[in-house]
Amino acid sequence: MADLRASINGADERRGCGKTLEHGEDAAWKVLVDTLLDEREDLAGRIRAAIHSRVSAYRSISRKALDFEVFAVERILRFTRSECPMLGDRDHAELADIGATRARDGVPVDDMLRAWRIGVEVTIGSAREVGERLGIDDTQVLKFVQSVLAWSD
């Protein structure tokens, strides 16, 4: 039987990212992220509500405009599932455009960063809830949290 540990830097090299995952961990990770993706509209609503309640500068932003930004959570989820998450030129351009738009709206940079952190916090909280609901090991949820935090920096 094949070794259950797939070394990224060994025979099962995956673009040299230096991760090592057990096959069972891959499955748990996929279930966690897929469930969060399936529930992304609810998650986006929770993020939007948290931002509106905690960052006054965002209360004047239309729901449609904020939804576009909040649905960036989908991008985070897809990146956390990839083996070598990297932003492309299009991603950089979209994020820069969001920042420029908020600046034109008079939203201070500190509030933009705070809104981003709130989105990450809500996403992590949702991952914990999904993990508990589906019986996913805390270790896998922690790995997800670490991946989200690394990507969001």
C-alpha positions as CSV (number, residue, x, y, z in Angstrom):
1,M,0.0,0.0,0.0
2,A,1.2,3.5,-0.8
3,D,2.6,5.6,1.9
4,L,-0.3,7.7,3.3
5,R,1.9,10.7,3.7
6,A,2.4,12.7,0.5
7,S,5.5,14.8,0.6
8,I,5.2,17.9,-1.5
9,N,9.0,18.0,-1.9
10,G,9.3,14.3,-2.6
11,A,7.7,12.0,-5.2
12,D,4.4,13.9,-5.0
13,E,5.7,17.3,-5.6
14,R,3.1,20.0,-5.9
15,R,4.7,23.1,-7.3
16,G,7.3,23.2,-4.5
17,C,5.2,24.8,-1.8
18,G,6.8,22.8,1.0
19,K,3.5,21.5,2.5
20,T,3.0,17.9,3.7
21,L,-0.5,16.7,4.1
22,E,-1.9,13.3,4.8
23,H,-4.5,12.1,2.4
24,G,-7.2,12.1,5.1
25,E,-6.2,15.7,5.9
26,D,-6.7,16.6,2.3
27,A,-10.3,15.2,2.4
28,A,-11.1,17.0,5.7
29,W,-9.7,20.2,4.3
30,K,-11.7,19.9,1.1
31,V,-14.9,19.2,3.0
32,L,-14.4,22.2,5.3
33,V,-13.6,24.6,2.4
34,D,-16.3,23.2,0.1
35,T,-18.9,23.6,2.9
36,L,-17.8,27.2,3.5
37,L,-18.0,27.9,-0.3
38,D,-21.5,26.3,-0.4
39,E,-22.5,28.7,2.5
40,R,-20.7,31.7,1.1
41,E,-23.9,33.9,0.7
42,D,-24.7,33.4,4.4
43,L,-21.1,34.0,5.3
44,A,-21.0,37.1,3.2
45,G,-24.1,38.4,4.9
46,R,-22.5,37.8,8.3
47,I,-19.4,39.6,7.2
48,R,-21.4,42.5,5.8
49,A,-23.4,42.8,9.0
50,A,-20.3,42.7,11.2
51,I,-18.6,45.4,9.1
52,H,-21.6,47.6,9.2
53,S,-22.0,47.3,12.9
54,R,-18.3,47.7,13.8
55,V,-17.0,50.2,11.2
56,S,-19.1,53.4,11.0
57,A,-17.4,54.5,7.8
58,Y,-18.9,51.5,6.0
59,R,-22.5,52.2,7.0
60,S,-22.9,54.6,4.1
61,I,-21.6,52.1,1.5
62,S,-24.4,50.6,-0.5
63,R,-25.1,46.9,0.0
64,K,-24.3,46.2,-3.7
65,A,-20.9,47.9,-3.4
66,L,-20.1,46.1,-0.2
67,D,-21.3,42.8,-1.5
68,F,-18.7,43.0,-4.2
69,E,-16.0,43.4,-1.6
70,V,-17.4,40.9,0.8
71,F,-17.5,38.2,-1.8
72,A,-13.8,38.4,-1.9
73,V,-14.2,35.8,0.9
74,E,-14.9,33.4,-1.9
75,R,-11.4,34.2,-3.3
76,I,-9.9,33.6,0.1
77,L,-11.6,30.2,0.4
78,R,-10.5,29.1,-3.1
79,F,-6.9,30.3,-2.4
80,T,-6.8,28.4,0.9
81,R,-7.7,25.2,-1.0
82,S,-5.0,25.7,-3.6
83,E,-1.6,24.2,-3.0
84,C,0.3,27.4,-3.9
85,P,-2.0,30.3,-3.2
86,M,-0.8,33.4,-5.1
87,L,-2.5,36.5,-6.2
88,G,-2.5,37.1,-9.9
89,D,-2.4,40.5,-11.7
90,R,-6.2,40.5,-12.0
91,D,-6.5,39.9,-8.2
92,H,-4.1,42.8,-7.4
93,A,-6.0,45.1,-9.8
94,E,-9.4,44.3,-8.2
95,L,-8.1,44.8,-4.7
96,A,-6.4,48.0,-5.7
97,D,-9.6,49.2,-7.3
98,I,-11.6,48.4,-4.1
99,G,-9.1,50.4,-2.1
100,A,-9.2,53.3,-4.5
101,T,-13.0,53.4,-4.5
102,R,-13.2,53.3,-0.7
103,A,-10.6,56.1,-0.5
104,R,-12.8,58.2,-2.9
105,D,-15.7,57.5,-0.6
106,G,-13.7,59.0,2.2
107,V,-13.1,55.7,4.1
108,P,-9.8,56.0,6.0
109,V,-7.2,53.3,5.3
110,D,-7.4,52.2,9.0
111,D,-11.1,51.5,8.5
112,M,-10.5,49.5,5.3
113,L,-7.9,47.4,7.1
114,R,-10.3,46.9,10.1
115,A,-13.1,45.8,7.7
116,W,-10.7,43.3,6.1
117,R,-9.7,41.9,9.6
118,I,-13.4,41.7,10.5
119,G,-14.1,39.7,7.3
120,V,-11.2,37.3,8.2
121,E,-12.4,37.0,11.8
122,V,-16.0,36.1,10.7
123,T,-14.6,33.6,8.1
124,I,-12.5,31.9,10.8
125,G,-15.5,31.8,13.2
126,S,-17.6,30.2,10.5
127,A,-14.9,27.6,9.8
128,R,-14.9,26.7,13.5
129,E,-18.7,26.3,13.4
130,V,-18.6,24.2,10.3
131,G,-15.8,22.1,11.7
132,E,-17.9,21.4,14.9
133,R,-21.0,20.7,12.9
134,L,-19.3,18.3,10.6
135,G,-17.0,16.7,13.2
136,I,-13.9,17.9,11.5
137,D,-10.8,17.7,13.7
138,D,-9.7,20.9,15.4
139,T,-6.3,20.4,13.9
140,Q,-7.7,20.8,10.4
141,V,-9.7,23.8,11.4
142,L,-6.5,25.3,12.8
143,K,-4.7,24.7,9.6
144,F,-7.5,26.4,7.7
145,V,-7.2,29.4,10.1
146,Q,-3.5,29.6,9.6
147,S,-3.9,29.4,5.9
148,V,-6.5,32.3,5.9
149,L,-4.3,34.4,8.2
150,A,-1.2,33.8,6.0
151,W,-3.2,34.6,2.8
152,S,-4.8,37.7,4.3
153,D,-1.5,39.2,5.4
